[in-house]
Structures are given as C-alpha cells and as structure tokens.
C-alpha cells in the first residue's frame, strides 16, 4: 500500500497525486490519499501572522482521479507517525485497532528511490515531488485522469469557446503569497515585466493573430500594470481555480509563471504544436532551481530575474 500526503495548492496536489499514482501503478500497489493537512490548516487561529501558511482547499476530488481518501483510522496513524518521525528517520511500528500489525516506512521527496519503495510493502510519501521524471511515463493516463469530473460553469464556458476559436495564448501571473508573505517572497524569484514582454515577443515571432488570455490570483493588478495587445482577455479571478487550470490548458500556447499551477496547465496542454515559455529561475537560490522543479526539454526558458 502507498499513502501520499496531499498538501498545498492545486499545482502541488497534482504533483503529489501524479507521482504517487505512477509509483503505485509501477509497483502494483493500492494508493490512498491523506488530505488531513487541509482540515488542520483551516483549524489554525494564527492567520493574522503575515507569514502564516496560506489556507488552501483539497481539490483533487474534482478530477477523475483513481484513488480514494484515507479513513480516520489511517489519519490517526499518520499523526502518530509524524510525532515519532521527529525522533527517527526510519519508522516501522505496529498499530492497535483496525490497523493492527500494519507497519509503514516514511519516505519524502528528498530521499526517494523506487528501490526503497519496493523494499517496503507499505510506504507513506511526503513532500512536493516536483522533480520526478516518473510521471512522464504515464502522460497519456494522466491526460484522462486529470480531466474535470463535471462540465465547467456557464461563465467559464464562454471563455472556453473563445479560447478554442482563436490562436490563444495563456499568460499566468502568480502573485498571492509570493507578494503578501515576507518569508515566501524571500524564497520565490519574481517574474519581471521584462520576462513577460520577452516571452510575448518570442511567441509573436512564431505565430500570428494571437489572442492573449490573462490568468492571475490578482487580476486587477495585472490589468492596471500591463498593456501589450489589443487582442487580450482578462479572465475574471473567480473560483473554482481548477476550472481556470483547465481553461489555461486548452489555450494553444502558454507563458507560465514560476508556479506549479501554470506548470500543470502547460504540461496538460494537448496541442501538438504548442509553445510553452517558462521562467529560468523559480527560486532566488539558483542551486535550488536545479533540484526542485523539472522543466520539460521542449519548453522555452527565459530569464525572469529583476
């Protein structure tokens, strides 16, 4: 059995699910999802702290995923495992009740190897899993499993029709906690104005009659700070965010931010002739960039540092 801890925003959730799902298929193991982080984060009272963890919602249940969320008994076990993990990096212990004689090894993304998972019949995966090539082997599978379960809203259907009927380019501006939270702002490299203008220039040299669709968690800021084309649509910053990811993925081309959200929209883009432009630096620590995020070799990388 494989249990994977799901936490963070939608882009992180998709990485965690996809890597765990790929491992479960490769090893013929059952996969369960631990979504307890979302209940825990919503119970916190310190949201007035500017560096408090951003509250998120569990959103994978809006996709055609093939795994179920674990039971409360499993969750209690995981919490005990987390407490014990502070004392030991390798954990195997027995549980009472419904999980009697049930042992786990905890493996995070930093020390992952397929061999380590193979050696243990039950593993608990934790981390972000953004630099793992295993999902590439199952891209066709995820093209189906990561489709939305239900039709998109009437409001977003209007955007979709325009996206399909034009030579559409999705441009993603990630702000949110990258701007509002001081500790987060110190870590994540900003995408400069120059990055977006150079990206647009690159795509314009390769295509004509382009129509730009702007996506952002701060759409009013983008509207007030960027004017680069008459063929432009600012997509209203309304939930659900998973519908926005779908809309972005349906654009012919993408200019991504240093964000797993737009990374997934680009990766799921079915257009065979797509142009994907992505930032060179996702973090101010340039060494961290080489170990944290995996950029497909066919994507165009442009410097984004201010």
PDB file of C-alpha atoms in Angstrom:
ATOM      1  CA  UNK A   1       0.000   0.000   0.000  1.00  0.00           C
ATOM      2  CA  UNK A   2       1.057   3.580  -0.675  1.00  0.00           C
ATOM      3  CA  UNK A   3      -0.309   6.579   1.201  1.00  0.00           C
ATOM      4  CA  UNK A   4       0.644  10.044  -0.033  1.00  0.00           C
ATOM      5  CA  UNK A   5       0.324  13.232   1.971  1.00  0.00           C
ATOM      6  CA  UNK A   6      -1.566  15.874  -0.019  1.00  0.00           C
ATOM      7  CA  UNK A   7      -0.912  19.488   0.918  1.00  0.00           C
ATOM      8  CA  UNK A   8      -0.565  22.945  -0.605  1.00  0.00           C
ATOM      9  CA  UNK A   9      -2.292  24.472  -3.600  1.00  0.00           C
ATOM     10  CA  UNK A  10      -3.665  22.700  -6.659  1.00  0.00           C
ATOM     11  CA  UNK A  11      -0.342  22.515  -8.512  1.00  0.00           C
ATOM     12  CA  UNK A  12       1.309  20.824  -5.532  1.00  0.00           C
ATOM     13  CA  UNK A  13      -1.638  18.459  -5.128  1.00  0.00           C
ATOM     14  CA  UNK A  14      -1.338  17.349  -8.750  1.00  0.00           C
ATOM     15  CA  UNK A  15       2.385  16.600  -8.393  1.00  0.00           C
ATOM     16  CA  UNK A  16       1.819  14.629  -5.198  1.00  0.00           C
ATOM     17  CA  UNK A  17      -1.007  12.608  -6.701  1.00  0.00           C
ATOM     18  CA  UNK A  18       0.648  12.002 -10.071  1.00  0.00           C
ATOM     19  CA  UNK A  19       3.963  10.779  -8.682  1.00  0.00           C
ATOM     20  CA  UNK A  20       2.286   8.529  -6.108  1.00  0.00           C
ATOM     21  CA  UNK A  21      -0.141   7.209  -8.726  1.00  0.00           C
ATOM     22  CA  UNK A  22       2.710   6.430 -11.125  1.00  0.00           C
ATOM     23  CA  UNK A  23       4.619   4.605  -8.391  1.00  0.00           C
ATOM     24  CA  UNK A  24       1.515   2.648  -7.393  1.00  0.00           C
ATOM     25  CA  UNK A  25       0.977   1.509 -10.991  1.00  0.00           C
ATOM     26  CA  UNK A  26       4.614   0.588 -11.495  1.00  0.00           C
ATOM     27  CA  UNK A  27       4.667  -1.494  -8.296  1.00  0.00           C
ATOM     28  CA  UNK A  28       1.045  -2.695  -8.488  1.00  0.00           C
ATOM     29  CA  UNK A  29       0.174  -1.171  -5.106  1.00  0.00           C
ATOM     30  CA  UNK A  30      -3.031   0.309  -3.762  1.00  0.00           C
ATOM     31  CA  UNK A  31      -2.904   4.108  -3.407  1.00  0.00           C
ATOM     32  CA  UNK A  32      -4.642   6.192  -0.737  1.00  0.00           C
ATOM     33  CA  UNK A  33      -4.621   9.960  -0.260  1.00  0.00           C
ATOM     34  CA  UNK A  34      -4.118  11.685   3.099  1.00  0.00           C
ATOM     35  CA  UNK A  35      -5.969  15.025   2.974  1.00  0.00           C
ATOM     36  CA  UNK A  36      -5.823  15.768   6.720  1.00  0.00           C
ATOM     37  CA  UNK A  37      -3.494  18.764   6.145  1.00  0.00           C
ATOM     38  CA  UNK A  38      -6.478  20.774   4.880  1.00  0.00           C
ATOM     39  CA  UNK A  39      -8.564  20.188   7.985  1.00  0.00           C
ATOM     40  CA  UNK A  40      -5.568  21.012  10.160  1.00  0.00           C
ATOM     41  CA  UNK A  41      -4.694  24.233   8.315  1.00  0.00           C
ATOM     42  CA  UNK A  42      -8.277  25.506   8.451  1.00  0.00           C
ATOM     43  CA  UNK A  43      -8.323  24.984  12.222  1.00  0.00           C
ATOM     44  CA  UNK A  44      -5.350  27.293  12.828  1.00  0.00           C
ATOM     45  CA  UNK A  45      -6.001  30.594  14.552  1.00  0.00           C
ATOM     46  CA  UNK A  46      -2.812  32.485  13.593  1.00  0.00           C
ATOM     47  CA  UNK A  47      -3.819  33.720  10.155  1.00  0.00           C
ATOM     48  CA  UNK A  48      -3.107  37.310  11.257  1.00  0.00           C
ATOM     49  CA  UNK A  49       0.588  36.381  11.151  1.00  0.00           C
ATOM     50  CA  UNK A  50       1.890  37.674   7.773  1.00  0.00           C
ATOM     51  CA  UNK A  51       3.961  34.501   7.411  1.00  0.00           C
ATOM     52  CA  UNK A  52       1.207  32.063   8.353  1.00  0.00           C
ATOM     53  CA  UNK A  53       0.738  29.131   5.993  1.00  0.00           C
ATOM     54  CA  UNK A  54      -1.700  30.040   3.235  1.00  0.00           C
ATOM     55  CA  UNK A  55      -5.035  28.293   3.687  1.00  0.00           C
ATOM     56  CA  UNK A  56      -5.894  26.003   0.785  1.00  0.00           C
ATOM     57  CA  UNK A  57      -8.624  23.538  -0.138  1.00  0.00           C
ATOM     58  CA  UNK A  58      -8.358  19.908  -1.188  1.00  0.00           C
ATOM     59  CA  UNK A  59      -9.305  19.967  -4.875  1.00  0.00           C
ATOM     60  CA  UNK A  60      -8.291  16.609  -6.336  1.00  0.00           C
ATOM     61  CA  UNK A  61     -11.815  15.282  -5.880  1.00  0.00           C
ATOM     62  CA  UNK A  62     -12.851  17.482  -8.814  1.00  0.00           C
ATOM     63  CA  UNK A  63     -10.780  15.351 -11.199  1.00  0.00           C
ATOM     64  CA  UNK A  64     -11.147  11.783 -12.478  1.00  0.00           C
ATOM     65  CA  UNK A  65      -8.550  10.503 -10.032  1.00  0.00           C
ATOM     66  CA  UNK A  66      -8.425   6.785  -9.319  1.00  0.00           C
ATOM     67  CA  UNK A  67      -7.627   6.831  -5.600  1.00  0.00           C
ATOM     68  CA  UNK A  68      -9.696   7.432  -2.508  1.00  0.00           C
ATOM     69  CA  UNK A  69      -9.044   9.484   0.616  1.00  0.00           C
ATOM     70  CA  UNK A  70      -7.901   7.503   3.647  1.00  0.00           C
ATOM     71  CA  UNK A  71     -10.071   6.792   6.673  1.00  0.00           C
ATOM     72  CA  UNK A  72      -9.876   8.494  10.072  1.00  0.00           C
ATOM     73  CA  UNK A  73      -8.076   5.451  11.456  1.00  0.00           C
ATOM     74  CA  UNK A  74      -5.324   5.908   8.891  1.00  0.00           C
ATOM     75  CA  UNK A  75      -5.174   9.635   9.649  1.00  0.00           C
ATOM     76  CA  UNK A  76      -4.672   8.989  13.364  1.00  0.00           C
ATOM     77  CA  UNK A  77      -1.869   6.628  12.462  1.00  0.00           C
ATOM     78  CA  UNK A  78      -0.206   9.205  10.238  1.00  0.00           C
ATOM     79  CA  UNK A  79      -0.310  11.817  13.003  1.00  0.00           C
ATOM     80  CA  UNK A  80       1.408   9.381  15.359  1.00  0.00           C
ATOM     81  CA  UNK A  81       3.954   8.660  12.655  1.00  0.00           C
ATOM     82  CA  UNK A  82       4.653  12.392  12.264  1.00  0.00           C
ATOM     83  CA  UNK A  83       5.312  12.710  16.002  1.00  0.00           C
ATOM     84  CA  UNK A  84       7.640   9.716  16.024  1.00  0.00           C
ATOM     85  CA  UNK A  85       9.426  10.936  12.886  1.00  0.00           C
ATOM     86  CA  UNK A  86      10.975  13.751  14.918  1.00  0.00           C
ATOM     87  CA  UNK A  87      12.911  11.092  16.797  1.00  0.00           C
ATOM     88  CA  UNK A  88      13.755   8.701  13.947  1.00  0.00           C
ATOM     89  CA  UNK A  89      14.078   8.965  10.175  1.00  0.00           C
ATOM     90  CA  UNK A  90      13.260   5.285   9.624  1.00  0.00           C
ATOM     91  CA  UNK A  91       9.961   4.264  11.149  1.00  0.00           C
ATOM     92  CA  UNK A  92       8.289   0.899  11.493  1.00  0.00           C
ATOM     93  CA  UNK A  93       5.876   0.365  14.289  1.00  0.00           C
ATOM     94  CA  UNK A  94       2.679  -1.501  14.917  1.00  0.00           C
ATOM     95  CA  UNK A  95      -0.752  -0.040  15.416  1.00  0.00           C
ATOM     96  CA  UNK A  96      -3.715  -1.049  17.512  1.00  0.00           C
ATOM     97  CA  UNK A  97      -7.313  -1.404  16.388  1.00  0.00           C
ATOM     98  CA  UNK A  98      -8.170  -1.691  12.693  1.00  0.00           C
ATOM     99  CA  UNK A  99      -4.522  -1.282  11.629  1.00  0.00           C
ATOM    100  CA  UNK A 100      -3.072  -3.941  13.917  1.00  0.00           C
ATOM    101  CA  UNK A 101       0.168  -5.479  12.579  1.00  0.00           C
ATOM    102  CA  UNK A 102       0.367  -2.716   9.987  1.00  0.00           C
ATOM    103  CA  UNK A 103       3.782  -1.085   9.501  1.00  0.00           C
ATOM    104  CA  UNK A 104       4.947   1.816   7.337  1.00  0.00           C
ATOM    105  CA  UNK A 105       8.131   3.384   6.127  1.00  0.00           C
ATOM    106  CA  UNK A 106       8.015   7.147   5.673  1.00  0.00           C
ATOM    107  CA  UNK A 107       9.758   8.412   2.520  1.00  0.00           C
ATOM    108  CA  UNK A 108       9.987  12.060   1.464  1.00  0.00           C
ATOM    109  CA  UNK A 109      10.826  13.518  -1.940  1.00  0.00           C
ATOM    110  CA  UNK A 110      14.413  14.336  -0.905  1.00  0.00           C
ATOM    111  CA  UNK A 111      15.421  10.721  -0.225  1.00  0.00           C
ATOM    112  CA  UNK A 112      13.116   8.939  -2.669  1.00  0.00           C
ATOM    113  CA  UNK A 113      14.185   5.955  -4.708  1.00  0.00           C
ATOM    114  CA  UNK A 114      11.956   3.390  -6.350  1.00  0.00           C
ATOM    115  CA  UNK A 115      14.071   0.660  -4.773  1.00  0.00           C
ATOM    116  CA  UNK A 116      13.301   1.994  -1.297  1.00  0.00           C
ATOM    117  CA  UNK A 117       9.575   1.847  -2.022  1.00  0.00           C
ATOM    118  CA  UNK A 118       9.885  -1.669  -3.439  1.00  0.00           C
ATOM    119  CA  UNK A 119      11.573  -2.913  -0.260  1.00  0.00           C
ATOM    120  CA  UNK A 120       8.714  -1.860   1.990  1.00  0.00           C
ATOM    121  CA  UNK A 121       5.206  -3.261   1.457  1.00  0.00           C
ATOM    122  CA  UNK A 122       3.675  -0.084   2.886  1.00  0.00           C
ATOM    123  CA  UNK A 123       5.018   3.435   2.468  1.00  0.00           C
ATOM    124  CA  UNK A 124       3.932   6.939   3.394  1.00  0.00           C
ATOM    125  CA  UNK A 125       5.104   9.518   0.846  1.00  0.00           C
ATOM    126  CA  UNK A 126       5.528  13.132   1.878  1.00  0.00           C
ATOM    127  CA  UNK A 127       6.906  16.151   0.044  1.00  0.00           C
ATOM    128  CA  UNK A 128       6.363  18.091  -3.157  1.00  0.00           C
ATOM    129  CA  UNK A 129       7.742  15.708  -5.827  1.00  0.00           C
ATOM    130  CA  UNK A 130       8.270  18.411  -8.458  1.00  0.00           C
ATOM    131  CA  UNK A 131      11.483  16.976  -9.886  1.00  0.00           C
ATOM    132  CA  UNK A 132      10.487  13.400 -10.622  1.00  0.00           C
ATOM    133  CA  UNK A 133      10.508  12.074 -14.175  1.00  0.00           C
ATOM    134  CA  UNK A 134       8.296   9.082 -13.414  1.00  0.00           C
ATOM    135  CA  UNK A 135       5.102  10.924 -14.396  1.00  0.00           C
ATOM    136  CA  UNK A 136       6.326  11.264 -17.999  1.00  0.00           C
ATOM    137  CA  UNK A 137       5.888   7.506 -18.459  1.00  0.00           C
ATOM    138  CA  UNK A 138       2.167   7.857 -17.743  1.00  0.00           C
ATOM    139  CA  UNK A 139       1.343  11.114 -19.510  1.00  0.00           C
ATOM    140  CA  UNK A 140      -1.427   9.531 -21.601  1.00  0.00           C
ATOM    141  CA  UNK A 141      -3.000   8.129 -18.442  1.00  0.00           C
ATOM    142  CA  UNK A 142      -2.930  11.487 -16.673  1.00  0.00           C
ATOM    143  CA  UNK A 143      -4.405  13.205 -19.713  1.00  0.00           C
ATOM    144  CA  UNK A 144      -7.579  11.293 -18.808  1.00  0.00           C
ATOM    145  CA  UNK A 145      -7.400  11.116 -15.024  1.00  0.00           C
ATOM    146  CA  UNK A 146      -6.719  14.833 -14.681  1.00  0.00           C
ATOM    147  CA  UNK A 147      -9.745  15.887 -16.679  1.00  0.00           C
ATOM    148  CA  UNK A 148     -12.528  17.520 -14.690  1.00  0.00           C
ATOM    149  CA  UNK A 149     -15.352  15.291 -13.475  1.00  0.00           C
ATOM    150  CA  UNK A 150     -18.087  17.760 -14.289  1.00  0.00           C
ATOM    151  CA  UNK A 151     -18.757  20.351 -17.016  1.00  0.00           C
ATOM    152  CA  UNK A 152     -17.344  23.789 -16.309  1.00  0.00           C
ATOM    153  CA  UNK A 153     -19.593  26.665 -15.284  1.00  0.00           C
ATOM    154  CA  UNK A 154     -21.565  28.639 -17.842  1.00  0.00           C
ATOM    155  CA  UNK A 155     -19.408  31.665 -17.071  1.00  0.00           C
ATOM    156  CA  UNK A 156     -16.168  29.816 -17.861  1.00  0.00           C
ATOM    157  CA  UNK A 157     -17.734  28.071 -20.859  1.00  0.00           C
ATOM    158  CA  UNK A 158     -17.843  31.487 -22.532  1.00  0.00           C
ATOM    159  CA  UNK A 159     -14.092  31.832 -22.067  1.00  0.00           C
ATOM    160  CA  UNK A 160     -13.540  28.294 -23.352  1.00  0.00           C
ATOM    161  CA  UNK A 161     -15.376  28.963 -26.610  1.00  0.00           C
ATOM    162  CA  UNK A 162     -13.188  31.998 -27.233  1.00  0.00           C
ATOM    163  CA  UNK A 163     -10.030  30.057 -26.342  1.00  0.00           C
ATOM    164  CA  UNK A 164     -10.872  27.258 -28.776  1.00  0.00           C
ATOM    165  CA  UNK A 165     -11.823  29.586 -31.627  1.00  0.00           C
ATOM    166  CA  UNK A 166      -8.683  31.767 -31.512  1.00  0.00           C
ATOM    167  CA  UNK A 167      -4.911  31.349 -31.662  1.00  0.00           C
ATOM    168  CA  UNK A 168      -4.936  31.586 -27.890  1.00  0.00           C
ATOM    169  CA  UNK A 169      -2.044  32.193 -25.506  1.00  0.00           C
ATOM    170  CA  UNK A 170      -2.478  31.766 -21.747  1.00  0.00           C
ATOM    171  CA  UNK A 171      -0.327  34.087 -19.649  1.00  0.00           C
ATOM    172  CA  UNK A 172      -0.142  33.377 -15.930  1.00  0.00           C
ATOM    173  CA  UNK A 173       0.830  35.970 -13.323  1.00  0.00           C
ATOM    174  CA  UNK A 174       1.410  34.412  -9.899  1.00  0.00           C
ATOM    175  CA  UNK A 175       1.220  36.897  -7.038  1.00  0.00           C
ATOM    176  CA  UNK A 176      -0.744  35.992  -3.887  1.00  0.00           C
ATOM    177  CA  UNK A 177       1.549  34.779  -1.098  1.00  0.00           C
ATOM    178  CA  UNK A 178       4.591  35.364  -3.344  1.00  0.00           C
ATOM    179  CA  UNK A 179       3.902  39.052  -2.680  1.00  0.00           C
ATOM    180  CA  UNK A 180       1.941  39.192   0.575  1.00  0.00           C
ATOM    181  CA  UNK A 181       4.024  36.865   2.779  1.00  0.00           C
ATOM    182  CA  UNK A 182       7.550  38.139   3.585  1.00  0.00           C
ATOM    183  CA  UNK A 183       9.118  34.702   4.103  1.00  0.00           C
ATOM    184  CA  UNK A 184       7.644  33.359   0.862  1.00  0.00           C
ATOM    185  CA  UNK A 185       8.749  36.479  -1.011  1.00  0.00           C
ATOM    186  CA  UNK A 186      12.356  35.859   0.069  1.00  0.00           C
ATOM    187  CA  UNK A 187      12.348  32.383  -1.489  1.00  0.00           C
ATOM    188  CA  UNK A 188      10.459  32.613  -4.787  1.00  0.00           C
ATOM    189  CA  UNK A 189      12.076  34.545  -7.621  1.00  0.00           C
ATOM    190  CA  UNK A 190       9.885  37.234  -9.122  1.00  0.00           C
ATOM    191  CA  UNK A 191       8.868  37.158 -12.765  1.00  0.00           C
ATOM    192  CA  UNK A 192       9.927  40.570 -14.029  1.00  0.00           C
ATOM    193  CA  UNK A 193       7.997  42.692 -16.508  1.00  0.00           C
ATOM    194  CA  UNK A 194      10.841  42.038 -18.936  1.00  0.00           C
ATOM    195  CA  UNK A 195      10.239  38.278 -18.687  1.00  0.00           C
ATOM    196  CA  UNK A 196       6.658  38.655 -19.891  1.00  0.00           C
ATOM    197  CA  UNK A 197       7.495  41.106 -22.670  1.00  0.00           C
ATOM    198  CA  UNK A 198      10.331  38.900 -23.970  1.00  0.00           C
ATOM    199  CA  UNK A 199       8.052  35.847 -23.837  1.00  0.00           C
ATOM    200  CA  UNK A 200       5.344  37.626 -25.809  1.00  0.00           C
ATOM    201  CA  UNK A 201       7.913  38.800 -28.353  1.00  0.00           C
ATOM    202  CA  UNK A 202       9.156  35.217 -28.803  1.00  0.00           C
ATOM    203  CA  UNK A 203       5.672  33.817 -29.426  1.00  0.00           C
ATOM    204  CA  UNK A 204       4.780  36.654 -31.788  1.00  0.00           C
ATOM    205  CA  UNK A 205       7.779  35.799 -33.964  1.00  0.00           C
ATOM    206  CA  UNK A 206       6.459  32.248 -34.318  1.00  0.00           C
ATOM    207  CA  UNK A 207       2.725  32.965 -34.686  1.00  0.00           C
ATOM    208  CA  UNK A 208       0.227  35.499 -35.949  1.00  0.00           C
ATOM    209  CA  UNK A 209      -3.290  36.610 -34.997  1.00  0.00           C
ATOM    210  CA  UNK A 210      -2.662  35.811 -31.350  1.00  0.00           C
ATOM    211  CA  UNK A 211      -5.239  36.339 -28.628  1.00  0.00           C
ATOM    212  CA  UNK A 212      -3.937  36.566 -25.062  1.00  0.00           C
ATOM    213  CA  UNK A 213      -5.865  35.241 -22.066  1.00  0.00           C
ATOM    214  CA  UNK A 214      -4.580  36.575 -18.758  1.00  0.00           C
ATOM    215  CA  UNK A 215      -4.896  34.431 -15.630  1.00  0.00           C
ATOM    216  CA  UNK A 216      -3.875  35.619 -12.179  1.00  0.00           C
ATOM    217  CA  UNK A 217      -4.736  35.491  -8.498  1.00  0.00           C
ATOM    218  CA  UNK A 218      -4.504  39.302  -8.658  1.00  0.00           C
ATOM    219  CA  UNK A 219      -6.144  40.109 -11.983  1.00  0.00           C
ATOM    220  CA  UNK A 220      -6.825  43.767 -11.124  1.00  0.00           C
ATOM    221  CA  UNK A 221      -3.098  44.350 -10.568  1.00  0.00           C
ATOM    222  CA  UNK A 222      -2.260  42.846 -13.962  1.00  0.00           C
ATOM    223  CA  UNK A 223      -4.980  44.867 -15.663  1.00  0.00           C
ATOM    224  CA  UNK A 224      -3.530  48.079 -14.201  1.00  0.00           C
ATOM    225  CA  UNK A 225       0.124  47.284 -14.914  1.00  0.00           C
ATOM    226  CA  UNK A 226       0.273  45.506 -18.288  1.00  0.00           C
ATOM    227  CA  UNK A 227      -0.921  46.671 -21.699  1.00  0.00           C
ATOM    228  CA  UNK A 228       0.663  44.828 -24.584  1.00  0.00           C
ATOM    229  CA  UNK A 229      -2.032  43.889 -27.097  1.00  0.00           C
ATOM    230  CA  UNK A 230      -5.479  44.835 -28.255  1.00  0.00           C
ATOM    231  CA  UNK A 231      -6.365  41.137 -28.511  1.00  0.00           C
ATOM    232  CA  UNK A 232      -6.479  40.466 -24.811  1.00  0.00           C
ATOM    233  CA  UNK A 233      -8.966  38.947 -22.382  1.00  0.00           C
ATOM    234  CA  UNK A 234      -8.579  39.241 -18.627  1.00  0.00           C
ATOM    235  CA  UNK A 235     -10.123  36.110 -17.127  1.00  0.00           C
ATOM    236  CA  UNK A 236     -12.110  37.013 -14.028  1.00  0.00           C
ATOM    237  CA  UNK A 237     -10.424  35.880 -10.844  1.00  0.00           C
ATOM    238  CA  UNK A 238     -13.340  33.758  -9.688  1.00  0.00           C
ATOM    239  CA  UNK A 239     -13.348  30.299  -8.219  1.00  0.00           C
ATOM    240  CA  UNK A 240     -13.175  27.439  -8.912  1.00  0.00           C
ATOM    241  CA  UNK A 241      -9.444  27.566  -9.618  1.00  0.00           C
ATOM    242  CA  UNK A 242      -9.455  24.058 -11.120  1.00  0.00           C
ATOM    243  CA  UNK A 243     -11.632  25.380 -13.949  1.00  0.00           C
ATOM    244  CA  UNK A 244      -9.041  28.096 -14.575  1.00  0.00           C
ATOM    245  CA  UNK A 245      -6.337  25.450 -14.814  1.00  0.00           C
ATOM    246  CA  UNK A 246      -8.450  23.634 -17.387  1.00  0.00           C
ATOM    247  CA  UNK A 247      -9.010  26.849 -19.367  1.00  0.00           C
ATOM    248  CA  UNK A 248      -5.275  27.553 -19.391  1.00  0.00           C
ATOM    249  CA  UNK A 249      -4.525  24.029 -20.589  1.00  0.00           C
ATOM    250  CA  UNK A 250      -6.872  24.499 -23.547  1.00  0.00           C
ATOM    251  CA  UNK A 251      -5.015  27.558 -24.871  1.00  0.00           C
ATOM    252  CA  UNK A 252      -2.805  26.836 -27.882  1.00  0.00           C
ATOM    253  CA  UNK A 253       0.301  28.199 -26.144  1.00  0.00           C
ATOM    254  CA  UNK A 254       1.344  29.244 -22.649  1.00  0.00           C
ATOM    255  CA  UNK A 255       3.584  31.703 -20.862  1.00  0.00           C
ATOM    256  CA  UNK A 256       3.877  30.317 -17.353  1.00  0.00           C
ATOM    257  CA  UNK A 257       4.846  31.900 -14.064  1.00  0.00           C
ATOM    258  CA  UNK A 258       7.191  30.209 -11.602  1.00  0.00           C
ATOM    259  CA  UNK A 259       4.174  28.322 -10.361  1.00  0.00           C
ATOM    260  CA  UNK A 260       3.211  24.653 -10.301  1.00  0.00           C
ATOM    261  CA  UNK A 261      -0.321  25.773 -11.186  1.00  0.00           C
ATOM    262  CA  UNK A 262       0.652  27.049 -14.634  1.00  0.00           C
ATOM    263  CA  UNK A 263       3.274  24.259 -14.972  1.00  0.00           C
ATOM    264  CA  UNK A 264       0.424  21.733 -14.886  1.00  0.00           C
ATOM    265  CA  UNK A 265      -1.728  23.723 -17.294  1.00  0.00           C
ATOM    266  CA  UNK A 266       1.180  23.699 -19.745  1.00  0.00           C
ATOM    267  CA  UNK A 267       2.012  20.016 -19.207  1.00  0.00           C
ATOM    268  CA  UNK A 268      -1.605  19.003 -19.812  1.00  0.00           C
ATOM    269  CA  UNK A 269      -1.882  21.136 -22.962  1.00  0.00           C
ATOM    270  CA  UNK A 270      -2.927  18.686 -25.744  1.00  0.00           C
ATOM    271  CA  UNK A 271      -1.803  20.920 -28.634  1.00  0.00           C
ATOM    272  CA  UNK A 272       0.979  19.116 -30.544  1.00  0.00           C
ATOM    273  CA  UNK A 273       2.357  22.427 -31.862  1.00  0.00           C
ATOM    274  CA  UNK A 274       2.267  24.290 -28.569  1.00  0.00           C
ATOM    275  CA  UNK A 275       4.916  26.766 -27.473  1.00  0.00           C
ATOM    276  CA  UNK A 276       5.495  26.778 -23.733  1.00  0.00           C
ATOM    277  CA  UNK A 277       7.630  29.508 -22.191  1.00  0.00           C
ATOM    278  CA  UNK A 278       8.723  29.172 -18.588  1.00  0.00           C
ATOM    279  CA  UNK A 279      10.945  31.176 -16.192  1.00  0.00           C
ATOM    280  CA  UNK A 280      14.606  30.267 -15.810  1.00  0.00           C
ATOM    281  CA  UNK A 281      14.575  30.824 -12.060  1.00  0.00           C
ATOM    282  CA  UNK A 282      11.843  29.615  -9.755  1.00  0.00           C
ATOM    283  CA  UNK A 283      13.808  30.455  -6.608  1.00  0.00           C
ATOM    284  CA  UNK A 284      16.352  33.102  -5.663  1.00  0.00           C
ATOM    285  CA  UNK A 285      18.666  30.261  -4.634  1.00  0.00           C
ATOM    286  CA  UNK A 286      19.914  29.321  -8.098  1.00  0.00           C
ATOM    287  CA  UNK A 287      21.265  25.962  -6.902  1.00  0.00           C
ATOM    288  CA  UNK A 288      17.805  25.069  -5.618  1.00  0.00           C
ATOM    289  CA  UNK A 289      16.393  25.555  -9.117  1.00  0.00           C
ATOM    290  CA  UNK A 290      18.297  22.533 -10.416  1.00  0.00           C
ATOM    291  CA  UNK A 291      16.888  20.182  -7.803  1.00  0.00           C
ATOM    292  CA  UNK A 292      13.316  21.310  -7.148  1.00  0.00           C
ATOM    293  CA  UNK A 293      11.411  21.686 -10.418  1.00  0.00           C
ATOM    294  CA  UNK A 294      11.639  19.632 -13.608  1.00  0.00           C
ATOM    295  CA  UNK A 295      11.246  21.573 -16.847  1.00  0.00           C
ATOM    296  CA  UNK A 296      10.436  19.508 -19.986  1.00  0.00           C
ATOM    297  CA  UNK A 297      13.242  19.822 -22.532  1.00  0.00           C
ATOM    298  CA  UNK A 298      10.972  21.176 -25.283  1.00  0.00           C
ATOM    299  CA  UNK A 299       9.864  24.187 -23.234  1.00  0.00           C
ATOM    300  CA  UNK A 300      11.475  27.573 -23.912  1.00  0.00           C
ATOM    301  CA  UNK A 301      13.301  29.016 -20.893  1.00  0.00           C
ATOM    302  CA  UNK A 302      13.609  32.791 -20.489  1.00  0.00           C
ATOM    303  CA  UNK A 303      15.408  34.696 -17.728  1.00  0.00           C
ATOM    304  CA  UNK A 304      12.912  36.164 -15.274  1.00  0.00           C
ATOM    305  CA  UNK A 305      15.105  37.815 -12.651  1.00  0.00           C
ATOM    306  CA  UNK A 306      14.582  41.508 -11.983  1.00  0.00           C
TER     307      UNK A 306
END
